[in-house]
Structure formats: structure tokens, C-alpha cells
Tab-separated table of C-alpha atoms and ligand atoms in Angstrom:
chain	number	residue	atom	x	y	z
M	1	LEU	CA	103.319	96.354	68.463
M	2	PRO	CA	105.437	97.830	65.670
M	3	PRO	CA	103.760	96.818	62.396
M	4	GLU	CA	106.919	95.409	60.861
M	5	LYS	CA	107.888	93.160	63.784
M	6	LYS	CA	108.023	89.439	62.992
M	7	LEU	CA	109.456	86.630	65.114
M	8	GLY	CA	111.824	84.082	63.555
M	9	TRP	CA	110.633	80.473	63.406
M	10	ALA	CA	112.455	77.164	62.871
M	11	VAL	CA	110.484	74.191	61.532
M	12	VAL	CA	111.680	70.924	63.085
M	13	GLY	CA	111.012	67.879	60.846
M	14	LEU	CA	110.402	68.410	57.133
M	15	GLY	CA	107.660	65.834	56.556
M	16	LYS	CA	104.370	65.891	54.733
M	17	PHE	CA	102.448	68.254	57.004
M	18	ALA	CA	105.368	70.648	57.519
M	19	THR	CA	106.225	70.980	53.837
M	20	GLU	CA	102.711	70.898	52.353
M	21	GLN	CA	100.758	72.997	54.872
M	22	ILE	CA	102.887	74.810	57.424
M	23	MET	CA	105.878	76.130	55.479
M	24	PRO	CA	103.755	77.678	52.670
M	25	SER	CA	101.509	79.336	55.286
M	26	PHE	CA	104.300	81.596	56.600
M	27	ALA	CA	103.709	83.723	53.469
M	28	GLU	CA	100.340	84.668	55.004
M	29	CYS	CA	101.700	85.405	58.490
M	30	LYS	CA	101.910	88.972	59.770
M	31	ARG	CA	103.990	88.312	62.892
M	32	SER	CA	106.073	85.270	61.956
M	33	LYS	CA	108.755	84.410	59.418
M	34	LEU	CA	110.433	81.104	58.583
M	35	VAL	CA	114.187	81.513	59.152
M	36	ALA	CA	115.582	78.042	59.988
M	37	LEU	CA	115.066	74.338	59.240
M	38	VAL	CA	115.859	71.226	61.286
M	39	SER	CA	116.021	67.927	59.380
M	40	GLY	CA	117.784	64.578	59.260
M	41	ASP	CA	117.978	64.923	55.475
M	42	ARG	CA	120.502	67.606	54.479
M	43	ALA	CA	119.706	67.535	50.745
M	44	LYS	CA	115.981	67.960	51.404
M	45	ALA	CA	116.674	70.823	53.831
M	46	GLU	CA	118.949	72.555	51.267
M	47	LYS	CA	116.213	72.272	48.671
M	48	TYR	CA	113.601	73.885	50.943
M	49	ALA	CA	116.094	76.491	52.152
M	50	ARG	CA	116.575	77.614	48.531
M	51	GLN	CA	112.824	77.605	47.934
M	52	TYR	CA	112.086	79.721	51.035
M	53	GLY	CA	115.162	81.948	50.895
M	54	ILE	CA	116.620	80.561	54.123
M	55	ASN	CA	120.344	81.002	54.749
M	56	SER	CA	122.017	77.546	54.645
M	57	LYS	CA	123.847	78.394	57.893
M	58	ASN	CA	120.376	78.158	59.473
M	59	ILE	CA	120.002	74.468	58.588
M	60	TYR	CA	120.381	72.120	61.568
M	61	ASP	CA	120.121	68.372	62.091
M	62	TYR	CA	118.919	66.470	65.173
M	63	GLN	CA	122.394	66.589	66.769
M	64	SER	CA	123.196	70.247	66.039
M	65	TYR	CA	119.620	71.243	67.054
M	66	ASP	CA	120.826	72.376	70.509
M	67	ASN	CA	123.123	74.922	68.807
M	68	LEU	CA	120.004	76.952	68.055
M	69	ARG	CA	120.850	78.369	71.466
M	70	ASN	CA	123.468	80.524	69.707
M	71	ASN	CA	121.167	81.712	66.933
M	72	PRO	CA	119.311	84.899	67.898
M	73	GLU	CA	117.416	84.932	64.581
M	74	VAL	CA	115.299	82.026	65.872
M	75	ASP	CA	112.677	82.862	68.517
M	76	VAL	CA	110.357	79.852	68.146
M	77	VAL	CA	110.785	76.176	67.226
M	78	TYR	CA	107.821	74.352	65.665
M	79	ILE	CA	107.977	70.601	66.386
M	80	ILE	CA	106.423	68.631	63.486
M	81	LEU	CA	108.061	65.259	64.224
M	82	PRO	CA	106.442	61.850	64.938
M	83	ASN	CA	104.476	62.055	68.205
M	84	GLY	CA	106.977	59.984	70.187
M	85	MET	CA	109.656	62.634	69.535
M	86	HIS	CA	107.596	65.682	70.609
M	87	ALA	CA	108.651	65.610	74.250
M	88	GLU	CA	112.399	65.367	73.644
M	89	TYR	CA	112.484	68.107	70.988
M	90	THR	CA	110.181	70.424	72.922
M	91	ILE	CA	112.338	70.085	76.031
M	92	ARG	CA	115.618	70.540	74.129
M	93	GLY	CA	114.097	73.538	72.327
M	94	ALA	CA	113.079	75.203	75.590
M	95	GLN	CA	116.503	74.457	77.057
M	96	ALA	CA	118.024	76.186	74.030
M	97	GLY	CA	116.028	79.263	75.065
M	98	LYS	CA	113.334	78.997	72.384
M	99	HIS	CA	109.557	79.290	72.590
M	100	VAL	CA	107.860	76.125	71.337
M	101	MET	CA	104.905	75.271	69.122
M	102	CYS	CA	104.298	71.515	69.261
M	103	GLU	CA	102.040	69.479	66.993
M	104	LYS	CA	99.164	67.356	68.310
M	105	PRO	CA	99.029	64.964	70.088
M	106	MET	CA	101.315	66.746	72.564
M	107	ALA	CA	103.199	63.541	73.503
M	108	ASN	CA	102.706	59.844	74.174
M	109	THR	CA	102.198	60.043	77.942
M	110	VAL	CA	100.937	62.394	80.646
M	111	ALA	CA	104.397	62.290	82.275
M	112	GLU	CA	106.005	63.503	79.037
M	113	CYS	CA	103.433	66.307	78.732
M	114	GLN	CA	104.158	67.410	82.301
M	115	ALA	CA	107.918	67.368	81.658
M	116	MET	CA	107.373	69.579	78.585
M	117	ILE	CA	105.294	72.074	80.575
M	118	ASP	CA	107.906	72.102	83.341
M	119	ALA	CA	110.792	72.623	80.885
M	120	ALA	CA	109.063	75.596	79.231
M	121	LYS	CA	108.243	77.103	82.594
M	122	LYS	CA	111.792	76.661	83.868
M	123	ALA	CA	113.198	78.307	80.721
M	124	ASN	CA	110.541	81.064	80.974
M	125	ARG	CA	109.416	80.287	77.418
M	126	LYS	CA	105.884	79.885	75.958
M	127	LEU	CA	104.601	76.460	74.966
M	128	MET	CA	101.625	76.117	72.628
M	129	ILE	CA	100.002	72.993	71.176
M	130	ALA	CA	99.033	73.334	67.510
M	131	TYR	CA	95.278	72.794	67.816
M	132	ARG	CA	94.550	74.540	64.523
M	133	ALA	CA	90.768	74.009	64.736
M	134	GLN	CA	90.661	76.402	67.703
M	135	TYR	CA	91.942	79.182	65.397
M	136	GLU	CA	89.818	78.240	62.367
M	137	PRO	CA	86.853	80.564	61.564
M	138	TYR	CA	84.187	77.864	60.974
M	139	ASN	CA	84.984	76.126	64.244
M	140	LEU	CA	85.026	79.466	66.072
M	141	ALA	CA	81.595	80.253	64.580
M	142	ALA	CA	80.287	76.842	65.695
M	143	ILE	CA	81.567	77.427	69.238
M	144	GLN	CA	79.905	80.859	69.269
M	145	LEU	CA	76.577	79.481	67.971
M	146	ALA	CA	76.608	76.561	70.431
M	147	GLN	CA	77.524	78.647	73.471
M	148	SER	CA	75.320	81.676	72.699
M	149	GLY	CA	72.088	79.691	73.119
M	150	LYS	CA	71.160	80.081	69.427
M	151	LEU	CA	70.657	76.298	69.168
M	152	GLY	CA	68.564	76.258	72.360
M	153	LYS	CA	69.718	74.011	75.197
M	154	LEU	CA	72.580	71.780	74.105
M	155	LYS	CA	71.843	68.068	74.437
M	156	VAL	CA	74.270	66.053	72.347
M	157	VAL	CA	77.521	66.559	70.446
M	158	THR	CA	78.711	63.967	67.968
M	159	SER	CA	82.049	64.026	66.204
M	160	ASP	CA	83.573	61.559	63.764
M	161	HIS	CA	87.104	61.523	62.418
M	162	GLY	CA	88.277	58.737	60.151
M	163	ARG	CA	90.608	57.954	57.282
M	164	ILE	CA	92.212	54.876	55.773
M	165	LEU	CA	95.704	54.253	57.172
M	166	ASP	CA	97.982	53.600	54.195
M	167	PRO	CA	101.076	51.480	54.914
M	168	LYS	CA	102.582	52.578	51.566
M	169	ASP	CA	102.584	56.244	52.665
M	170	PRO	CA	105.851	57.027	54.532
M	171	ALA	CA	103.889	59.417	56.779
M	172	ASP	CA	101.744	56.466	57.889
M	173	VAL	CA	104.593	53.998	58.513
M	174	TRP	CA	105.568	55.530	61.877
M	175	ARG	CA	101.855	55.779	62.750
M	176	MET	CA	101.758	51.930	62.924
M	177	ASP	CA	104.612	51.947	65.478
M	178	LYS	CA	103.378	52.474	69.035
M	179	LYS	CA	106.626	54.046	70.250
M	180	LEU	CA	106.529	56.749	67.575
M	181	ALA	CA	102.749	57.188	67.398
M	182	GLY	CA	101.751	56.866	71.063
M	183	GLY	CA	98.438	55.302	70.046
M	184	GLY	CA	96.327	54.532	67.001
M	185	SER	CA	93.521	56.429	65.303
M	186	LEU	CA	92.534	58.055	68.609
M	187	TYR	CA	95.940	59.772	69.050
M	188	ASP	CA	96.105	60.770	65.396
M	189	ILE	CA	92.580	61.942	64.473
M	190	GLY	CA	90.156	60.890	67.222
M	191	ILE	CA	91.831	63.704	69.163
M	192	TYR	CA	89.880	66.095	66.887
M	193	SER	CA	86.598	64.465	68.008
M	194	LEU	CA	87.662	64.793	71.645
M	195	GLN	CA	88.726	68.417	71.132
M	196	ALA	CA	85.407	69.182	69.424
M	197	ALA	CA	83.371	67.817	72.334
M	198	ARG	CA	85.430	69.943	74.742
M	199	TYR	CA	85.533	73.223	72.798
M	200	ILE	CA	81.897	73.090	71.624
M	201	THR	CA	80.617	72.599	75.185
M	202	GLY	CA	83.364	74.640	76.829
M	203	GLU	CA	83.299	71.983	79.562
M	204	GLU	CA	85.457	69.128	80.821
M	205	PRO	CA	83.992	65.599	80.812
M	206	THR	CA	83.299	63.854	84.105
M	207	GLU	CA	82.672	60.272	82.889
M	208	ILE	CA	83.831	58.147	79.961
M	209	THR	CA	82.803	54.858	78.339
M	210	ALA	CA	84.483	53.378	75.265
M	211	PHE	CA	84.896	50.476	72.855
M	212	THR	CA	87.821	49.717	70.546
M	213	TYR	CA	87.977	47.428	67.536
M	214	SER	CA	90.838	46.393	65.252
M	215	THR	CA	90.284	44.048	62.291
M	216	PRO	CA	91.758	40.667	63.331
M	217	GLY	CA	94.903	39.771	61.378
M	218	ASP	CA	95.276	43.244	59.803
M	219	THR	CA	99.033	43.870	59.986
M	220	ARG	CA	98.516	47.659	60.236
M	221	PHE	CA	96.994	47.206	63.678
M	222	ARG	CA	99.537	44.988	65.420
M	223	GLN	CA	100.591	47.783	67.789
M	224	VAL	CA	97.954	50.500	67.462
M	225	GLU	CA	94.155	50.390	67.329
M	226	GLU	CA	91.954	50.876	64.283
M	227	ASN	CA	88.664	52.143	65.787
M	228	VAL	CA	87.629	53.814	69.020
M	229	ASN	CA	84.058	54.826	69.904
M	230	PHE	CA	83.712	56.835	73.093
M	231	THR	CA	81.002	58.628	75.036
M	232	LEU	CA	81.664	61.578	77.339
M	233	ARG	CA	79.345	62.984	80.005
M	234	PHE	CA	79.643	66.735	80.663
M	235	PRO	CA	78.519	68.586	83.825
M	236	SER	CA	75.724	70.491	81.999
M	237	GLY	CA	74.179	67.155	81.012
M	238	VAL	CA	75.484	67.192	77.425
M	239	LEU	CA	76.520	63.751	76.197
M	240	ALA	CA	79.101	63.474	73.414
M	241	ASN	CA	79.311	60.455	71.102
M	242	CYS	CA	82.617	60.332	69.288
M	243	THR	CA	84.243	57.989	66.810
M	244	SER	CA	87.776	57.662	65.524
M	245	SER	CA	88.889	55.287	62.800
M	246	TYR	CA	91.753	54.238	60.547
M	247	GLY	CA	89.316	51.976	58.704
M	248	TYR	CA	86.458	54.095	57.396
M	249	SER	CA	86.567	56.505	54.520
M	250	ASN	CA	87.694	60.111	54.997
M	251	THR	CA	85.403	61.884	57.505
M	252	LYS	CA	85.898	65.050	59.597
M	253	ARG	CA	82.511	65.944	61.063
M	254	ILE	CA	81.031	67.695	64.109
M	255	GLN	CA	77.296	67.867	64.925
M	256	VAL	CA	75.719	69.800	67.779
M	257	PHE	CA	72.138	68.952	68.751
M	258	GLY	CA	70.218	71.651	70.634
M	259	SER	CA	66.571	71.891	71.716
M	260	ASP	CA	65.882	74.510	69.004
M	261	ALA	CA	68.320	73.700	66.204
M	262	VAL	CA	71.030	71.351	65.015
M	263	LEU	CA	74.421	72.528	63.776
M	264	GLU	CA	76.537	70.509	61.398
M	265	LEU	CA	80.146	71.190	60.394
M	266	ASP	CA	81.178	68.911	57.524
M	267	PRO	CA	83.996	68.981	56.788
M	268	ALA	CA	84.724	70.400	60.219
M	269	THR	CA	88.462	70.061	60.585
M	270	ASP	CA	89.865	69.919	57.089
M	271	TYR	CA	92.641	72.220	55.889
M	272	TYR	CA	90.341	74.328	53.674
M	273	GLN	CA	86.740	74.478	52.404
M	274	HIS	CA	84.731	73.888	55.541
M	275	ARG	CA	80.937	73.821	55.523
M	276	LEU	CA	78.521	74.870	58.285
M	277	TYR	CA	74.779	74.112	58.267
M	278	ILE	CA	71.975	74.915	60.726
M	279	SER	CA	68.753	72.887	60.700
M	280	ARG	CA	65.686	74.452	62.335
M	281	ASN	CA	62.025	73.450	61.900
M	282	ASN	CA	63.075	70.856	59.295
M	283	ARG	CA	64.846	73.492	57.201
M	284	ARG	CA	68.560	73.156	56.632
M	285	GLU	CA	70.489	76.301	55.769
M	286	GLU	CA	74.124	76.721	54.929
M	287	GLN	CA	75.930	79.553	56.741
M	288	ASN	CA	78.612	81.379	54.823
M	289	ILE	CA	81.707	82.275	56.746
M	290	GLU	CA	84.871	83.787	55.374
M	291	GLU	CA	87.524	81.103	54.882
M	292	LYS	CA	90.949	81.978	56.362
M	293	ASN	CA	94.332	80.255	56.570
M	294	GLN	CA	94.058	78.605	60.006
M	295	PHE	CA	97.765	77.708	60.028
M	296	ALA	CA	98.829	81.331	59.591
M	297	LEU	CA	96.335	82.357	62.300
M	298	GLU	CA	97.633	79.794	64.812
M	299	ILE	CA	101.296	80.564	64.062
M	300	ASP	CA	100.700	84.306	64.476
M	301	HIS	CA	98.742	83.629	67.678
M	302	LEU	CA	101.871	82.235	69.309
M	303	SER	CA	104.061	85.058	67.982
M	304	GLU	CA	101.591	87.625	69.354
M	305	SER	CA	101.363	85.782	72.682
M	306	ILE	CA	105.153	85.979	72.941
M	307	MET	CA	105.337	89.662	71.934
M	308	THR	CA	102.608	90.663	74.418
M	309	ASN	CA	103.697	88.131	77.075
M	310	LYS	CA	100.310	86.397	77.267
M	311	GLN	CA	99.457	82.719	77.714
M	312	PRO	CA	98.482	81.237	74.325
M	313	LYS	CA	94.884	80.016	73.996
M	314	THR	CA	96.028	76.370	73.619
M	315	PRO	CA	98.969	76.004	76.038
M	316	GLY	CA	100.710	72.809	77.113
M	317	GLU	CA	98.010	72.217	79.735
M	318	GLU	CA	95.430	71.857	76.926
M	319	GLY	CA	97.552	69.177	75.255
M	320	LEU	CA	98.092	67.379	78.561
M	321	GLN	CA	94.332	67.282	79.238
M	322	ASP	CA	93.710	65.471	75.921
M	323	VAL	CA	96.513	62.958	76.504
M	324	LYS	CA	95.093	62.287	79.973
M	325	LEU	CA	91.556	61.843	78.587
M	326	MET	CA	92.731	59.626	75.704
M	327	ASN	CA	94.415	57.339	78.195
M	328	LEU	CA	91.198	57.194	80.238
M	329	ILE	CA	89.305	56.354	77.007
M	330	TYR	CA	91.693	53.408	76.448
M	331	GLN	CA	91.214	52.399	80.093
M	332	ALA	CA	87.417	52.455	79.726
M	333	ALA	CA	87.648	50.304	76.583
M	334	ARG	CA	90.125	47.873	78.161
M	335	THR	CA	88.198	47.362	81.395
M	336	GLY	CA	84.706	47.667	79.932
M	337	GLU	CA	83.923	49.943	82.855
M	338	LYS	CA	82.759	53.517	83.079
M	339	VAL	CA	85.724	55.709	84.059
M	340	LYS	CA	85.342	58.785	86.271
M	341	VAL	CA	87.669	61.627	85.250
W	1	NDP	P1	105.786	62.728	58.285
W	1	NDP	O1	106.246	61.337	58.457
W	1	NDP	O2	105.414	63.170	56.905
W	1	NDP	O3	106.884	63.742	58.828
W	1	NDP	C1	107.638	63.506	59.985
W	1	NDP	C2	109.072	64.015	59.767
W	1	NDP	O4	109.785	63.852	60.986
W	1	NDP	C3	109.866	63.222	58.742
W	1	NDP	O5	109.660	63.692	57.431
W	1	NDP	C4	111.282	63.447	59.204
W	1	NDP	O6	111.718	64.720	58.734
W	1	NDP	C5	111.153	63.572	60.711
W	1	NDP	N1	111.571	62.362	61.432
W	1	NDP	C6	112.589	62.285	62.299
W	1	NDP	N2	112.720	61.049	62.788
W	1	NDP	C7	111.769	60.299	62.209
W	1	NDP	C8	111.407	58.919	62.299
W	1	NDP	N3	112.048	58.066	63.130
W	1	NDP	N4	110.385	58.485	61.540
W	1	NDP	C9	109.719	59.316	60.729
W	1	NDP	N5	110.013	60.623	60.615
W	1	NDP	C10	111.035	61.126	61.347
W	1	NDP	O7	104.554	62.929	59.289
W	1	NDP	P2	103.459	64.078	59.315
W	1	NDP	O8	103.978	65.300	58.692
W	1	NDP	O9	102.178	63.523	58.820
W	1	NDP	O10	103.262	64.275	60.911
W	1	NDP	C11	104.210	64.954	61.714
W	1	NDP	C12	103.513	65.502	62.970
W	1	NDP	O11	102.545	66.461	62.580
W	1	NDP	C13	102.769	64.473	63.819
W	1	NDP	O12	102.883	64.799	65.167
W	1	NDP	C14	101.317	64.630	63.383
W	1	NDP	O13	100.394	64.257	64.383
W	1	NDP	C15	101.268	66.110	63.088
W	1	NDP	N6	100.257	66.433	62.079
W	1	NDP	C16	99.351	67.395	62.355
W	1	NDP	C17	98.397	67.732	61.445
W	1	NDP	C18	97.456	68.829	61.762
W	1	NDP	O14	96.522	69.016	60.980
W	1	NDP	N7	97.642	69.580	62.820
W	1	NDP	C19	98.283	67.046	60.155
W	1	NDP	C20	99.312	66.062	59.928
W	1	NDP	C21	100.255	65.775	60.878
W	1	NDP	P3	113.229	64.938	58.177
W	1	NDP	O15	113.356	64.000	57.014
W	1	NDP	O16	113.235	66.373	57.800
W	1	NDP	O17	114.152	64.625	59.303
């Protein structure tokens, strides 16, 4: 690839995550540059366009979005909208001839995920789900340690993701609305626990059990759940115990229990400053790994996949699998029965 070649990206939805994490990370990208913005708030978009040196003719709203079709500067659209809007904007993006990066969770339903995959395929465009942890050096090191046998035979994975849902935070208001959020804590952050169990083992679960709990009378949880605990059985015999909560204090942790050693990542899936420990013979040692900007790495991964015409590591099918499994987790909790995948 020519060293100077960068693809043009449009960010769709200028909310908290887009403006605080993703847009600043383009400065660290080697293959990607931010060239367009899509927003329902023109004044906000103008402000960010000035800040990032984006031509104001490259500002779109949700109606003019389809006109991206006529803008050859834009190769990729990055959908950072509420979950319930991912399917529509991914499909319209692909139909406008653009490659698509879509935030997690991919969409509310399996049918929406399939329609997104089909639309990208029909338009001959790439579709990647923004599973940043799969591009993050500490998580990659944990996968390598777990799968190389260095922990001995893997027995159990646990993963916990929780935070307090704040109804005063505009970014949390749509998360209380089932149509926009798709689900509760499981769709928002429990998905990281599910991902961890899958990428640490490198396997797909065969059986699921689950419980949910929402504090009675808590108005935040009228439509979406507060807590989900779920257990997954994997073909190798590994069992994963996962939790997801909008009610317990900030936690982003993965633990991997092997016959020889135990690995702990805490925080495992934060934005920066991860920590990795290995305990062996009652001695716990911290491993030092070089911290990198995971957002820049994942963004460049899609640009490179497009330039070399390769399937990205976390394609639409990966997002669909999680949406399918999350719905089976809800089914297991609802019925109280073990669900076969
Ligand atoms: P925000 O509410 O902060 O941002 C969403 C943006 O979408 C809004 O600012 C708005 O942008 C636009 N929007 C359009 N229609 C609506 C609507 N009806 N209600 C609310 N917003 C609307 O949310 P987040 O940034 O926290 O989350 C956005 C997405 O990113 C979600 O899918 C979430 O799961 C994902 N995310 C991923 C993270 C990760 O680590 N990978 C971390 C955080 C979020 P505008 O005003 O420009 O139109």
C-alpha cells in the first residue's frame, strides 16, 4: 500500500462516544482520515467541523445522509447512533455505496443484523462491527496467553461489566427506551462479558442459563433490565460465568482460570490504562504491555481491510452472533430453562 494513502471517513451521530473517543483518535490513524460529519444538530456539527478542519459542505443531516452517494471523498461511514438506529443507517450507508463501521450492539434484532449483512453484500461493501476490545493490546495478550496453554487447561472464564445508569445523562436517556436501546445492561455492556467468553476461549457456546433482576419500582428499568447473570457452556468443557449490570459500581473485568495459572484483566475493557495479572503458585504478577489507542487500531483495521479487499476480523456475522446469543440469554432467563444454542 502506498504509505500516504488514507480512506475518508464520515462519523454519523455526534454524541458522547463519537466526540470524546472516536473523533480525536483519527489523529493517531495511519490509514483513515475524518472528512465528513452527519448530525441532527447543525450548530454542533459546524463547531466540530471547524475543530477538525472539515469542509462545511461535508456536513450532512439524517435526511441528506443518502447524498453521501455523490461524495467521493467519503469511503466509510461510522454509525455511532442509538442502537435502534444502527440497522437503518448501516443499510442506507451501504446503499449509498459506502463501507460501514457500526457500533456495538450491531442492532436490536437478528433480522435487522441479517438485513445489514445482506445490504453490505449486495452493495459489495465491507461491514465491520466496532468490537474495540478485539483490537486492544491487553485483550489480545490475554487471548494469546489463554489459547497458548500458558495457563494450563482452561476451566472457567468469568467476566463482569457494570455501571450505574444515570437518567440525568443525555447519553443514558435513550438507553432506558427499549426501541432505541434494544435491551438493557446486557445489550449495552454485558455484551463485553459475552464477547470476552467467546474470544478468550475461541469457541461458540452450546448451552445457556440465565437470571435477570430489576429493582422493583425503579423508573429506569420500566422497559429495559438492570441485571443479567448468565452461564455459558463451551465445547471444550470451559464454563463461563458472566454478569452485566446497570446497578453496581463501575466494573470491567475478565478472569481466566486455568489448571496452572489464573489470568486477570482489570480493567479489561476500559478506554485506556488496562491492567493484566497472572497468578501462579499463589504469586500474583503484573504483566506490562504497551498501551495503544484501540480506537485508531480498529478504525485502521477496517481501512486496511478495504484497501486489501479482506474480510475484517469482526464482520457483521460477529455482531449477529452476539445479538442471537443475547436473545437466547433473555429466553433462558424468561423461561427458567437451559437453552441449547
Ligand atoms: P449519545 O446519546 O451520546 O450519542 C448518540 C447520538 O446519536 C446523539 O448525540 C445524536 O447525535 C444522535 N441521535 C440521533 N437520533 C437520536 C435519538 N433519537 N436519541 C438520541 N440520540 C440520537 O450515545 P453514545 O455516544 O453513548 O452511544 C452511541 C452508540 O455508541 C451506541 O450504539 C453505543 O452502544 C455505542 N458506544 C460504544 C462504546 C464503545 O466503547 N464501543 C462506548 C459508548 C457508546 P446528533 O446530535 O449529532 O444528531
